Backbone atoms as SQL, in Angstrom:
CREATE TABLE atoms (id INTEGER PRIMARY KEY, chain TEXT, resi INTEGER, resn TEXT, atom TEXT, x REAL, y REAL, z REAL);
INSERT INTO atoms VALUES
  (1, 'A', 1, 'MET', 'N', 67.124, 66.292, -50.159),
  (2, 'A', 1, 'MET', 'CA', 66.256, 65.233, -50.625),
  (3, 'A', 1, 'MET', 'C', 64.808, 65.675, -50.413),
  (4, 'A', 2, 'ALA', 'N', 63.976, 65.384, -51.376),
  (5, 'A', 2, 'ALA', 'CA', 62.567, 65.774, -51.318),
  (6, 'A', 2, 'ALA', 'C', 61.826, 65.002, -50.232),
  (7, 'A', 3, 'LYS', 'N', 60.805, 65.662, -49.692),
  (8, 'A', 3, 'LYS', 'CA', 59.972, 65.029, -48.672),
  (9, 'A', 3, 'LYS', 'C', 58.519, 65.101, -49.109),
  (10, 'A', 4, 'LYS', 'N', 57.726, 64.184, -48.577),
  (11, 'A', 4, 'LYS', 'CA', 56.310, 64.123, -48.929),
  (12, 'A', 4, 'LYS', 'C', 55.516, 63.698, -47.699),
  (13, 'A', 5, 'TRP', 'N', 54.312, 64.245, -47.570),
  (14, 'A', 5, 'TRP', 'CA', 53.412, 63.834, -46.492),
  (15, 'A', 5, 'TRP', 'C', 52.700, 62.552, -46.893),
  (16, 'A', 6, 'PHE', 'N', 52.686, 61.576, -45.986),
  (17, 'A', 6, 'PHE', 'CA', 51.986, 60.314, -46.195),
  (18, 'A', 6, 'PHE', 'C', 50.936, 60.140, -45.111),
  (19, 'A', 7, 'LYS', 'N', 49.801, 59.579, -45.498),
  (20, 'A', 7, 'LYS', 'CA', 48.751, 59.283, -44.528),
  (21, 'A', 7, 'LYS', 'C', 49.097, 57.985, -43.802),
  (22, 'A', 8, 'VAL', 'N', 48.960, 58.006, -42.485),
  (23, 'A', 8, 'VAL', 'CA', 49.159, 56.813, -41.667),
  (24, 'A', 8, 'VAL', 'C', 47.857, 56.029, -41.708),
  (25, 'A', 9, 'ASP', 'N', 47.897, 54.823, -42.278),
  (26, 'A', 9, 'ASP', 'CA', 46.670, 54.040, -42.428),
  (27, 'A', 9, 'ASP', 'C', 46.147, 53.520, -41.103),
  (28, 'A', 10, 'ALA', 'N', 47.026, 53.000, -40.277),
  (29, 'A', 10, 'ALA', 'CA', 46.596, 52.443, -38.990),
  (30, 'A', 10, 'ALA', 'C', 47.773, 52.451, -38.030),
  (31, 'A', 11, 'VAL', 'N', 47.463, 52.609, -36.758),
  (32, 'A', 11, 'VAL', 'CA', 48.479, 52.524, -35.711),
  (33, 'A', 11, 'VAL', 'C', 48.093, 51.375, -34.795),
  (34, 'A', 12, 'GLU', 'N', 49.027, 50.463, -34.581),
  (35, 'A', 12, 'GLU', 'CA', 48.818, 49.384, -33.619),
  (36, 'A', 12, 'GLU', 'C', 49.349, 49.891, -32.276),
  (37, 'A', 13, 'TRP', 'N', 48.434, 50.361, -31.430),
  (38, 'A', 13, 'TRP', 'CA', 48.843, 50.895, -30.132),
  (39, 'A', 13, 'TRP', 'C', 49.251, 49.727, -29.242),
  (40, 'A', 14, 'ILE', 'N', 50.511, 49.663, -28.868),
  (41, 'A', 14, 'ILE', 'CA', 51.069, 48.535, -28.138),
  (42, 'A', 14, 'ILE', 'C', 51.058, 48.785, -26.634),
  (43, 'A', 15, 'LYS', 'N', 51.359, 49.990, -26.243),
  (44, 'A', 15, 'LYS', 'CA', 51.436, 50.304, -24.814),
  (45, 'A', 15, 'LYS', 'C', 50.692, 51.605, -24.551),
  (46, 'A', 16, 'SER', 'N', 49.830, 51.602, -23.544),
  (47, 'A', 16, 'SER', 'CA', 49.100, 52.802, -23.136),
  (48, 'A', 16, 'SER', 'C', 49.139, 52.921, -21.625),
  (49, 'A', 17, 'ASP', 'N', 49.220, 54.153, -21.175),
  (50, 'A', 17, 'ASP', 'CA', 49.166, 54.429, -19.743),
  (51, 'A', 17, 'ASP', 'C', 48.184, 55.574, -19.548),
  (52, 'A', 18, 'LYS', 'N', 46.967, 55.239, -19.166),
  (53, 'A', 18, 'LYS', 'CA', 45.910, 56.245, -18.996),
  (54, 'A', 18, 'LYS', 'C', 46.264, 57.237, -17.896),
  (55, 'A', 19, 'GLU', 'N', 46.915, 56.760, -16.844),
  (56, 'A', 19, 'GLU', 'CA', 47.271, 57.620, -15.715),
  (57, 'A', 19, 'GLU', 'C', 48.253, 58.714, -16.133),
  (58, 'A', 20, 'GLN', 'N', 49.243, 58.346, -16.967),
  (59, 'A', 20, 'GLN', 'CA', 50.227, 59.320, -17.435),
  (60, 'A', 20, 'GLN', 'C', 49.853, 59.910, -18.792),
  (61, 'A', 21, 'ASN', 'N', 48.733, 59.475, -19.357),
  (62, 'A', 21, 'ASN', 'CA', 48.169, 60.030, -20.586),
  (63, 'A', 21, 'ASN', 'C', 49.100, 59.902, -21.799),
  (64, 'A', 22, 'TYR', 'N', 49.565, 58.675, -22.060),
  (65, 'A', 22, 'TYR', 'CA', 50.351, 58.450, -23.271),
  (66, 'A', 22, 'TYR', 'C', 50.057, 57.081, -23.865),
  (67, 'A', 23, 'SER', 'N', 50.374, 56.967, -25.170),
  (68, 'A', 23, 'SER', 'CA', 50.294, 55.699, -25.897),
  (69, 'A', 23, 'SER', 'C', 51.498, 55.606, -26.817),
  (70, 'A', 24, 'VAL', 'N', 52.017, 54.391, -26.998),
  (71, 'A', 24, 'VAL', 'CA', 53.135, 54.134, -27.904),
  (72, 'A', 24, 'VAL', 'C', 52.684, 53.051, -28.870),
  (73, 'A', 25, 'GLY', 'N', 52.909, 53.289, -30.176),
  (74, 'A', 25, 'GLY', 'CA', 52.442, 52.320, -31.154),
  (75, 'A', 25, 'GLY', 'C', 53.354, 52.186, -32.354),
  (76, 'A', 26, 'LEU', 'N', 52.956, 51.293, -33.241),
  (77, 'A', 26, 'LEU', 'CA', 53.713, 50.971, -34.443),
  (78, 'A', 26, 'LEU', 'C', 52.824, 51.154, -35.658),
  (79, 'A', 27, 'SER', 'N', 53.406, 51.713, -36.712),
  (80, 'A', 27, 'SER', 'CA', 52.690, 51.855, -37.969),
  (81, 'A', 27, 'SER', 'C', 53.659, 51.609, -39.120),
  (82, 'A', 28, 'ARG', 'N', 53.113, 51.238, -40.257),
  (83, 'A', 28, 'ARG', 'CA', 53.894, 51.142, -41.496),
  (84, 'A', 28, 'ARG', 'C', 53.447, 52.281, -42.395),
  (85, 'A', 29, 'VAL', 'N', 54.417, 53.078, -42.811),
  (86, 'A', 29, 'VAL', 'CA', 54.124, 54.213, -43.676),
  (87, 'A', 29, 'VAL', 'C', 55.061, 54.127, -44.871),
  (88, 'A', 30, 'ASN', 'N', 54.493, 54.017, -46.060),
  (89, 'A', 30, 'ASN', 'CA', 55.278, 53.905, -47.286),
  (90, 'A', 30, 'ASN', 'C', 56.316, 52.777, -47.177),
  (91, 'A', 31, 'GLY', 'N', 55.922, 51.663, -46.554),
  (92, 'A', 31, 'GLY', 'CA', 56.789, 50.505, -46.417),
  (93, 'A', 31, 'GLY', 'C', 57.803, 50.586, -45.292),
  (94, 'A', 32, 'GLN', 'N', 57.755, 51.642, -44.510),
  (95, 'A', 32, 'GLN', 'CA', 58.721, 51.856, -43.436),
  (96, 'A', 32, 'GLN', 'C', 58.028, 51.737, -42.079),
  (97, 'A', 33, 'LYS', 'N', 58.660, 51.021, -41.129),
  (98, 'A', 33, 'LYS', 'CA', 58.106, 50.917, -39.777),
  (99, 'A', 33, 'LYS', 'C', 58.420, 52.195, -39.005),
  (100, 'A', 34, 'ILE', 'N', 57.384, 52.766, -38.394),
  (101, 'A', 34, 'ILE', 'CA', 57.502, 54.016, -37.649),
  (102, 'A', 34, 'ILE', 'C', 56.913, 53.825, -36.258),
  (103, 'A', 35, 'CYS', 'N', 57.623, 54.295, -35.253),
  (104, 'A', 35, 'CYS', 'CA', 57.111, 54.320, -33.883),
  (105, 'A', 35, 'CYS', 'C', 56.365, 55.641, -33.711),
  (106, 'A', 36, 'ILE', 'N', 55.113, 55.561, -33.283),
  (107, 'A', 36, 'ILE', 'CA', 54.299, 56.759, -33.072),
  (108, 'A', 36, 'ILE', 'C', 53.950, 56.848, -31.591),
  (109, 'A', 37, 'VAL', 'N', 54.136, 58.045, -31.038),
  (110, 'A', 37, 'VAL', 'CA', 53.841, 58.296, -29.629),
  (111, 'A', 37, 'VAL', 'C', 52.795, 59.398, -29.539),
  (112, 'A', 38, 'GLN', 'N', 51.789, 59.164, -28.715),
  (113, 'A', 38, 'GLN', 'CA', 50.823, 60.212, -28.398),
  (114, 'A', 38, 'GLN', 'C', 50.989, 60.508, -26.914),
  (115, 'A', 39, 'ASN', 'N', 51.371, 61.744, -26.607),
  (116, 'A', 39, 'ASN', 'CA', 51.612, 62.152, -25.225),
  (117, 'A', 39, 'ASN', 'C', 50.870, 63.456, -24.967),
  (118, 'A', 40, 'ASN', 'N', 49.900, 63.418, -24.055),
  (119, 'A', 40, 'ASN', 'CA', 49.106, 64.614, -23.749),
  (120, 'A', 40, 'ASN', 'C', 48.566, 65.271, -25.018),
  (121, 'A', 41, 'ASN', 'N', 48.002, 64.472, -25.907),
  (122, 'A', 41, 'ASN', 'CA', 47.379, 64.916, -27.158),
  (123, 'A', 41, 'ASN', 'C', 48.364, 65.469, -28.185),
  (124, 'A', 42, 'GLU', 'N', 49.665, 65.303, -27.972),
  (125, 'A', 42, 'GLU', 'CA', 50.683, 65.666, -28.960),
  (126, 'A', 42, 'GLU', 'C', 51.194, 64.386, -29.604),
  (127, 'A', 43, 'LEU', 'N', 51.481, 64.454, -30.916),
  (128, 'A', 43, 'LEU', 'CA', 52.000, 63.297, -31.643),
  (129, 'A', 43, 'LEU', 'C', 53.491, 63.456, -31.927),
  (130, 'A', 44, 'TYR', 'N', 54.208, 62.342, -31.870),
  (131, 'A', 44, 'TYR', 'CA', 55.636, 62.297, -32.179),
  (132, 'A', 44, 'TYR', 'C', 55.892, 61.032, -32.995),
  (133, 'A', 45, 'ALA', 'N', 56.884, 61.090, -33.896),
  (134, 'A', 45, 'ALA', 'CA', 57.194, 59.931, -34.735),
  (135, 'A', 45, 'ALA', 'C', 58.706, 59.714, -34.784),
  (136, 'A', 46, 'PHE', 'N', 59.102, 58.432, -34.727),
  (137, 'A', 46, 'PHE', 'CA', 60.512, 58.045, -34.667),
  (138, 'A', 46, 'PHE', 'C', 60.755, 56.827, -35.548),
  (139, 'A', 47, 'ASP', 'N', 62.045, 56.597, -35.877),
  (140, 'A', 47, 'ASP', 'CA', 62.411, 55.306, -36.444),
  (141, 'A', 47, 'ASP', 'C', 61.956, 54.229, -35.472),
  (142, 'A', 48, 'HIS', 'N', 61.598, 53.079, -36.010),
  (143, 'A', 48, 'HIS', 'CA', 61.091, 51.986, -35.181),
  (144, 'A', 48, 'HIS', 'C', 62.184, 51.355, -34.324),
  (145, 'A', 49, 'LYS', 'N', 63.420, 51.335, -34.831),
  (146, 'A', 49, 'LYS', 'CA', 64.511, 50.649, -34.118),
  (147, 'A', 49, 'LYS', 'C', 65.416, 51.636, -33.390),
  (148, 'A', 50, 'CYS', 'N', 65.780, 51.260, -32.192),
  (149, 'A', 50, 'CYS', 'CA', 66.731, 52.025, -31.388),
  (150, 'A', 50, 'CYS', 'C', 68.103, 51.976, -32.073),
  (151, 'A', 51, 'PRO', 'N', 68.776, 53.118, -32.248),
  (152, 'A', 51, 'PRO', 'CA', 70.089, 53.102, -32.898),
  (153, 'A', 51, 'PRO', 'C', 71.173, 52.445, -32.044),
  (154, 'A', 52, 'HIS', 'N', 70.926, 52.286, -30.770),
  (155, 'A', 52, 'HIS', 'CA', 71.921, 51.700, -29.867),
  (156, 'A', 52, 'HIS', 'C', 71.980, 50.183, -29.995),
  (157, 'A', 53, 'ALA', 'N', 70.819, 49.522, -29.854),
  (158, 'A', 53, 'ALA', 'CA', 70.830, 48.056, -29.829),
  (159, 'A', 53, 'ALA', 'C', 69.765, 47.423, -30.714),
  (160, 'A', 54, 'GLY', 'N', 69.060, 48.237, -31.493),
  (161, 'A', 54, 'GLY', 'CA', 68.062, 47.690, -32.406),
  (162, 'A', 54, 'GLY', 'C', 66.749, 47.305, -31.759),
  (163, 'A', 55, 'GLY', 'N', 66.542, 47.721, -30.509),
  (164, 'A', 55, 'GLY', 'CA', 65.276, 47.418, -29.835),
  (165, 'A', 55, 'GLY', 'C', 64.102, 48.091, -30.530),
  (166, 'A', 56, 'HIS', 'N', 62.940, 47.496, -30.420),
  (167, 'A', 56, 'HIS', 'CA', 61.737, 48.059, -31.031),
  (168, 'A', 56, 'HIS', 'C', 61.181, 49.140, -30.120),
  (169, 'A', 57, 'LEU', 'N', 61.322, 50.389, -30.529),
  (170, 'A', 57, 'LEU', 'CA', 60.890, 51.504, -29.698),
  (171, 'A', 57, 'LEU', 'C', 59.386, 51.511, -29.465),
  (172, 'A', 58, 'SER', 'N', 58.632, 50.901, -30.371),
  (173, 'A', 58, 'SER', 'CA', 57.176, 50.847, -30.190),
  (174, 'A', 58, 'SER', 'C', 56.790, 49.965, -29.006),
  (175, 'A', 59, 'GLN', 'N', 57.729, 49.212, -28.469),
  (176, 'A', 59, 'GLN', 'CA', 57.474, 48.405, -27.276),
  (177, 'A', 59, 'GLN', 'C', 58.010, 49.085, -26.018),
  (178, 'A', 60, 'GLY', 'N', 58.454, 50.330, -26.181),
  (179, 'A', 60, 'GLY', 'CA', 58.986, 51.089, -25.056),
  (180, 'A', 60, 'GLY', 'C', 57.891, 51.812, -24.285),
  (181, 'A', 61, 'TRP', 'N', 58.292, 52.750, -23.453),
  (182, 'A', 61, 'TRP', 'CA', 57.358, 53.517, -22.631),
  (183, 'A', 61, 'TRP', 'C', 57.928, 54.918, -22.427),
  (184, 'A', 62, 'LEU', 'N', 57.149, 55.779, -21.786),
  (185, 'A', 62, 'LEU', 'CA', 57.569, 57.155, -21.546),
  (186, 'A', 62, 'LEU', 'C', 57.876, 57.393, -20.078),
  (187, 'A', 63, 'GLU', 'N', 58.894, 58.218, -19.864),
  (188, 'A', 63, 'GLU', 'CA', 59.222, 58.755, -18.546),
  (189, 'A', 63, 'GLU', 'C', 59.649, 60.198, -18.756),
  (190, 'A', 64, 'GLU', 'N', 58.890, 61.145, -18.177),
  (191, 'A', 64, 'GLU', 'CA', 59.240, 62.567, -18.227),
  (192, 'A', 64, 'GLU', 'C', 59.632, 63.034, -19.630),
  (193, 'A', 65, 'ASN', 'N', 58.751, 62.883, -20.589),
  (194, 'A', 65, 'ASN', 'CA', 58.961, 63.307, -21.979),
  (195, 'A', 65, 'ASN', 'C', 60.139, 62.622, -22.666),
  (196, 'A', 66, 'MET', 'N', 60.496, 61.441, -22.200),
  (197, 'A', 66, 'MET', 'CA', 61.547, 60.648, -22.825),
  (198, 'A', 66, 'MET', 'C', 60.967, 59.297, -23.225),
  (199, 'A', 67, 'LEU', 'N', 61.279, 58.857, -24.462),
  (200, 'A', 67, 'LEU', 'CA', 60.895, 57.531, -24.931),
  (201, 'A', 67, 'LEU', 'C', 61.988, 56.559, -24.492),
  (202, 'A', 68, 'ILE', 'N', 61.602, 55.495, -23.796),
  (203, 'A', 68, 'ILE', 'CA', 62.560, 54.541, -23.247),
  (204, 'A', 68, 'ILE', 'C', 62.594, 53.285, -24.113),
  (205, 'A', 69, 'CYS', 'N', 63.797, 52.907, -24.579),
  (206, 'A', 69, 'CYS', 'CA', 63.969, 51.669, -25.336),
  (207, 'A', 69, 'CYS', 'C', 63.839, 50.486, -24.376),
  (208, 'A', 70, 'PRO', 'N', 63.087, 49.444, -24.771),
  (209, 'A', 70, 'PRO', 'CA', 62.887, 48.310, -23.873),
  (210, 'A', 70, 'PRO', 'C', 64.107, 47.394, -23.727),
  (211, 'A', 71, 'VAL', 'N', 65.126, 47.547, -24.567),
  (212, 'A', 71, 'VAL', 'CA', 66.274, 46.637, -24.511),
  (213, 'A', 71, 'VAL', 'C', 67.267, 47.042, -23.418),
  (214, 'A', 72, 'HIS', 'N', 67.851, 48.236, -23.550),
  (215, 'A', 72, 'HIS', 'CA', 68.844, 48.680, -22.566),
  (216, 'A', 72, 'HIS', 'C', 68.421, 49.949, -21.842),
  (217, 'A', 73, 'ARG', 'N', 67.157, 50.306, -21.969),
  (218, 'A', 73, 'ARG', 'CA', 66.601, 51.463, -21.266),
  (219, 'A', 73, 'ARG', 'C', 67.237, 52.792, -21.688),
  (220, 'A', 74, 'HIS', 'N', 67.727, 52.864, -22.927),
  (221, 'A', 74, 'HIS', 'CA', 68.209, 54.151, -23.426),
  (222, 'A', 74, 'HIS', 'C', 67.022, 55.090, -23.546),
  (223, 'A', 75, 'LYS', 'N', 67.255, 56.371, -23.270),
  (224, 'A', 75, 'LYS', 'CA', 66.190, 57.371, -23.257),
  (225, 'A', 75, 'LYS', 'C', 66.392, 58.355, -24.399),
  (226, 'A', 76, 'TYR', 'N', 65.280, 58.697, -25.083),
  (227, 'A', 76, 'TYR', 'CA', 65.319, 59.637, -26.196),
  (228, 'A', 76, 'TYR', 'C', 64.273, 60.721, -25.993),
  (229, 'A', 77, 'ASP', 'N', 64.679, 61.970, -26.176),
  (230, 'A', 77, 'ASP', 'CA', 63.788, 63.111, -26.015),
  (231, 'A', 77, 'ASP', 'C', 62.678, 63.064, -27.064),
  (232, 'A', 78, 'LEU', 'N', 61.434, 63.217, -26.630),
  (233, 'A', 78, 'LEU', 'CA', 60.302, 63.160, -27.559),
  (234, 'A', 78, 'LEU', 'C', 60.383, 64.236, -28.633),
  (235, 'A', 79, 'ARG', 'N', 60.861, 65.416, -28.283),
  (236, 'A', 79, 'ARG', 'CA', 60.861, 66.540, -29.223),
  (237, 'A', 79, 'ARG', 'C', 62.023, 66.501, -30.205),
  (238, 'A', 80, 'THR', 'N', 63.189, 66.019, -29.765),
  (239, 'A', 80, 'THR', 'CA', 64.385, 66.110, -30.604),
  (240, 'A', 80, 'THR', 'C', 64.964, 64.766, -31.032),
  (241, 'A', 81, 'GLY', 'N', 64.646, 63.705, -30.299),
  (242, 'A', 81, 'GLY', 'CA', 65.232, 62.395, -30.573),
  (243, 'A', 81, 'GLY', 'C', 66.607, 62.207, -29.964),
  (244, 'A', 82, 'ARG', 'N', 67.127, 63.229, -29.289),
  (245, 'A', 82, 'ARG', 'CA', 68.460, 63.134, -28.685),
  (246, 'A', 82, 'ARG', 'C', 68.465, 62.181, -27.501),
  (247, 'A', 83, 'GLY', 'N', 69.557, 61.437, -27.398),
  (248, 'A', 83, 'GLY', 'CA', 69.735, 60.550, -26.264),
  (249, 'A', 83, 'GLY', 'C', 70.007, 61.347, -25.000),
  (250, 'A', 84, 'ALA', 'N', 69.595, 60.818, -23.870),
  (251, 'A', 84, 'ALA', 'CA', 69.783, 61.498, -22.589),
  (252, 'A', 84, 'ALA', 'C', 71.227, 61.392, -22.118),
  (253, 'A', 85, 'GLY', 'N', 71.660, 62.395, -21.403),
  (254, 'A', 85, 'GLY', 'CA', 72.969, 62.371, -20.754),
  (255, 'A', 85, 'GLY', 'C', 74.110, 62.085, -21.701),
  (256, 'A', 86, 'MET', 'N', 74.929, 61.127, -21.342),
  (257, 'A', 86, 'MET', 'CA', 76.140, 60.808, -22.096),
  (258, 'A', 86, 'MET', 'C', 75.942, 59.642, -23.061),
  (259, 'A', 87, 'GLN', 'N', 74.699, 59.334, -23.423),
  (260, 'A', 87, 'GLN', 'CA', 74.451, 58.206, -24.329),
  (261, 'A', 87, 'GLN', 'C', 75.145, 58.385, -25.666),
  (262, 'A', 88, 'GLY', 'N', 75.129, 59.612, -26.188),
  (263, 'A', 88, 'GLY', 'CA', 75.828, 59.899, -27.422),
  (264, 'A', 88, 'GLY', 'C', 75.132, 59.450, -28.694),
  (265, 'A', 89, 'ASP', 'N', 73.885, 59.012, -28.615),
  (266, 'A', 89, 'ASP', 'CA', 73.186, 58.635, -29.840),
  (267, 'A', 89, 'ASP', 'C', 71.839, 59.345, -29.915),
  (268, 'A', 90, 'CYS', 'N', 71.281, 59.333, -31.096),
  (269, 'A', 90, 'CYS', 'CA', 69.992, 59.971, -31.356),
  (270, 'A', 90, 'CYS', 'C', 69.152, 59.024, -32.202),
  (271, 'A', 91, 'VAL', 'N', 67.849, 59.150, -32.070),
  (272, 'A', 91, 'VAL', 'CA', 66.939, 58.401, -32.923),
  (273, 'A', 91, 'VAL', 'C', 66.321, 59.399, -33.903),
  (274, 'A', 92, 'ARG', 'N', 66.152, 58.977, -35.147),
  (275, 'A', 92, 'ARG', 'CA', 65.587, 59.861, -36.169),
  (276, 'A', 92, 'ARG', 'C', 64.130, 60.164, -35.841),
  (277, 'A', 93, 'THR', 'N', 63.777, 61.438, -35.946),
  (278, 'A', 93, 'THR', 'CA', 62.398, 61.875, -35.736),
  (279, 'A', 93, 'THR', 'C', 61.802, 62.297, -37.070),
  (280, 'A', 94, 'TYR', 'N', 60.482, 62.329, -37.122),
  (281, 'A', 94, 'TYR', 'CA', 59.767, 62.724, -38.333),
  (282, 'A', 94, 'TYR', 'C', 58.695, 63.738, -37.980),
  (283, 'A', 95, 'GLU', 'N', 58.435, 64.649, -38.910),
  (284, 'A', 95, 'GLU', 'CA', 57.316, 65.573, -38.726),
  (285, 'A', 95, 'GLU', 'C', 56.029, 64.768, -38.781),
  (286, 'A', 96, 'ILE', 'N', 55.115, 65.093, -37.890),
  (287, 'A', 96, 'ILE', 'CA', 53.843, 64.377, -37.826),
  (288, 'A', 96, 'ILE', 'C', 52.761, 65.371, -37.436),
  (289, 'A', 97, 'LYS', 'N', 51.578, 65.195, -37.995),
  (290, 'A', 97, 'LYS', 'CA', 50.464, 66.079, -37.656),
  (291, 'A', 97, 'LYS', 'C', 49.159, 65.324, -37.813),
  (292, 'A', 98, 'GLN', 'N', 48.133, 65.853, -37.178),
  (293, 'A', 98, 'GLN', 'CA', 46.804, 65.270, -37.306),
  (294, 'A', 98, 'GLN', 'C', 45.905, 66.299, -37.964),
  (295, 'A', 99, 'ILE', 'N', 45.209, 65.863, -39.019),
  (296, 'A', 99, 'ILE', 'CA', 44.238, 66.701, -39.715),
  (297, 'A', 99, 'ILE', 'C', 42.908, 65.981, -39.620),
  (298, 'A', 100, 'ASN', 'N', 42.007, 66.539, -38.821),
  (299, 'A', 100, 'ASN', 'CA', 40.739, 65.886, -38.505),
  (300, 'A', 100, 'ASN', 'C', 41.033, 64.502, -37.927),
  (301, 'A', 101, 'GLU', 'N', 40.602, 63.441, -38.594),
  (302, 'A', 101, 'GLU', 'CA', 40.839, 62.077, -38.094),
  (303, 'A', 101, 'GLU', 'C', 42.100, 61.445, -38.670),
  (304, 'A', 102, 'ASP', 'N', 42.733, 62.104, -39.641),
  (305, 'A', 102, 'ASP', 'CA', 43.901, 61.531, -40.324),
  (306, 'A', 102, 'ASP', 'C', 45.212, 61.939, -39.658),
  (307, 'A', 103, 'ILE', 'N', 46.110, 60.972, -39.501),
  (308, 'A', 103, 'ILE', 'CA', 47.470, 61.245, -39.035),
  (309, 'A', 103, 'ILE', 'C', 48.365, 61.247, -40.267),
  (310, 'A', 104, 'MET', 'N', 49.167, 62.302, -40.412),
  (311, 'A', 104, 'MET', 'CA', 50.057, 62.461, -41.559),
  (312, 'A', 104, 'MET', 'C', 51.500, 62.529, -41.060),
  (313, 'A', 105, 'ILE', 'N', 52.399, 61.908, -41.834),
  (314, 'A', 105, 'ILE', 'CA', 53.816, 61.911, -41.476),
  (315, 'A', 105, 'ILE', 'C', 54.631, 62.279, -42.709),
  (316, 'A', 106, 'LYS', 'N', 55.677, 63.069, -42.506),
  (317, 'A', 106, 'LYS', 'CA', 56.516, 63.527, -43.614),
  (318, 'A', 106, 'LYS', 'C', 57.776, 62.673, -43.681),
  (319, 'A', 107, 'LEU', 'N', 57.966, 62.007, -44.830),
  (320, 'A', 107, 'LEU', 'CA', 59.124, 61.135, -45.048),
  (321, 'A', 107, 'LEU', 'C', 59.909, 61.598, -46.265),
  (322, 'A', 108, 'LYS', 'N', 61.203, 61.287, -46.270),
  (323, 'A', 108, 'LYS', 'CA', 62.044, 61.598, -47.420),
  (324, 'A', 108, 'LYS', 'C', 61.724, 60.655, -48.567),
  (325, 'A', 109, 'LEU', 'N', 61.772, 61.193, -49.767),
  (326, 'A', 109, 'LEU', 'CA', 61.627, 60.379, -50.972),
  (327, 'A', 109, 'LEU', 'C', 63.020, 60.079, -51.498),
  (328, 'A', 110, 'SER', 'N', 63.283, 58.841, -51.799),
  (329, 'A', 110, 'SER', 'CA', 64.581, 58.473, -52.338),
  (330, 'A', 110, 'SER', 'C', 64.686, 58.973, -53.770),
  (331, 'A', 111, 'THR', 'N', 65.754, 59.686, -54.062),
  (332, 'A', 111, 'THR', 'CA', 65.954, 60.172, -55.428),
  (333, 'A', 111, 'THR', 'C', 66.594, 59.107, -56.305),
  (334, 'A', 112, 'LEU', 'N', 67.152, 58.073, -55.678),
  (335, 'A', 112, 'LEU', 'CA', 67.741, 56.967, -56.425),
  (336, 'A', 112, 'LEU', 'C', 66.895, 55.727, -56.211),
  (337, 'A', 113, 'ASN', 'N', 66.474, 55.117, -57.281),
  (338, 'A', 113, 'ASN', 'CA', 65.696, 53.893, -57.185),
  (339, 'A', 113, 'ASN', 'C', 66.651, 52.715, -57.305),
  (340, 'A', 114, 'PRO', 'N', 66.861, 51.946, -56.226),
  (341, 'A', 114, 'PRO', 'CA', 67.816, 50.832, -56.278),
  (342, 'A', 114, 'PRO', 'C', 67.483, 49.797, -57.341),
  (343, 'A', 115, 'MET', 'N', 66.241, 49.736, -57.773),
  (344, 'A', 115, 'MET', 'CA', 65.855, 48.773, -58.805),
  (345, 'A', 115, 'MET', 'C', 66.541, 49.080, -60.136),
  (346, 'A', 116, 'ASN', 'N', 66.999, 50.326, -60.300),
  (347, 'A', 116, 'ASN', 'CA', 67.630, 50.718, -61.557),
  (348, 'A', 116, 'ASN', 'C', 69.155, 50.630, -61.513),
  (349, 'A', 117, 'TRP', 'N', 69.738, 50.287, -60.381),
  (350, 'A', 117, 'TRP', 'CA', 71.186, 50.307, -60.248),
  (351, 'A', 117, 'TRP', 'C', 71.890, 49.326, -61.173),
  (352, 'A', 118, 'PHE', 'N', 71.295, 48.183, -61.452),
  (353, 'A', 118, 'PHE', 'CA', 71.985, 47.152, -62.220),
  (354, 'A', 118, 'PHE', 'C', 71.405, 46.962, -63.613),
  (355, 'A', 119, 'LYS', 'N', 70.632, 47.891, -64.086),
  (356, 'A', 119, 'LYS', 'CA', 70.052, 47.794, -65.436),
  (357, 'A', 119, 'LYS', 'C', 71.023, 48.306, -66.462);
């Protein structure tokens, strides 16, 4: 499936910890909610909802390079999205980069337009 870079218009930073040098926020990109994490000047992007219980990851926090879901405290690796230990689940990650002041995220383009399914 084709992918395209989209500009992130705004990030609503929900949780910040100056002492540990991270921020967790929410953005809408191409109509999709994305959780964005800034940790030690590195950016990471994830699906907004936890695959385990549907918790909003943008309301989570970081512990040792792991994003913690606020619902059941499931932990996801910032780099890979893999669940910690025996959790057995993963959260989808997205390529993200910063160019000057702009944050860009790479999302898949749907090759099928659902609006045309019933025509």
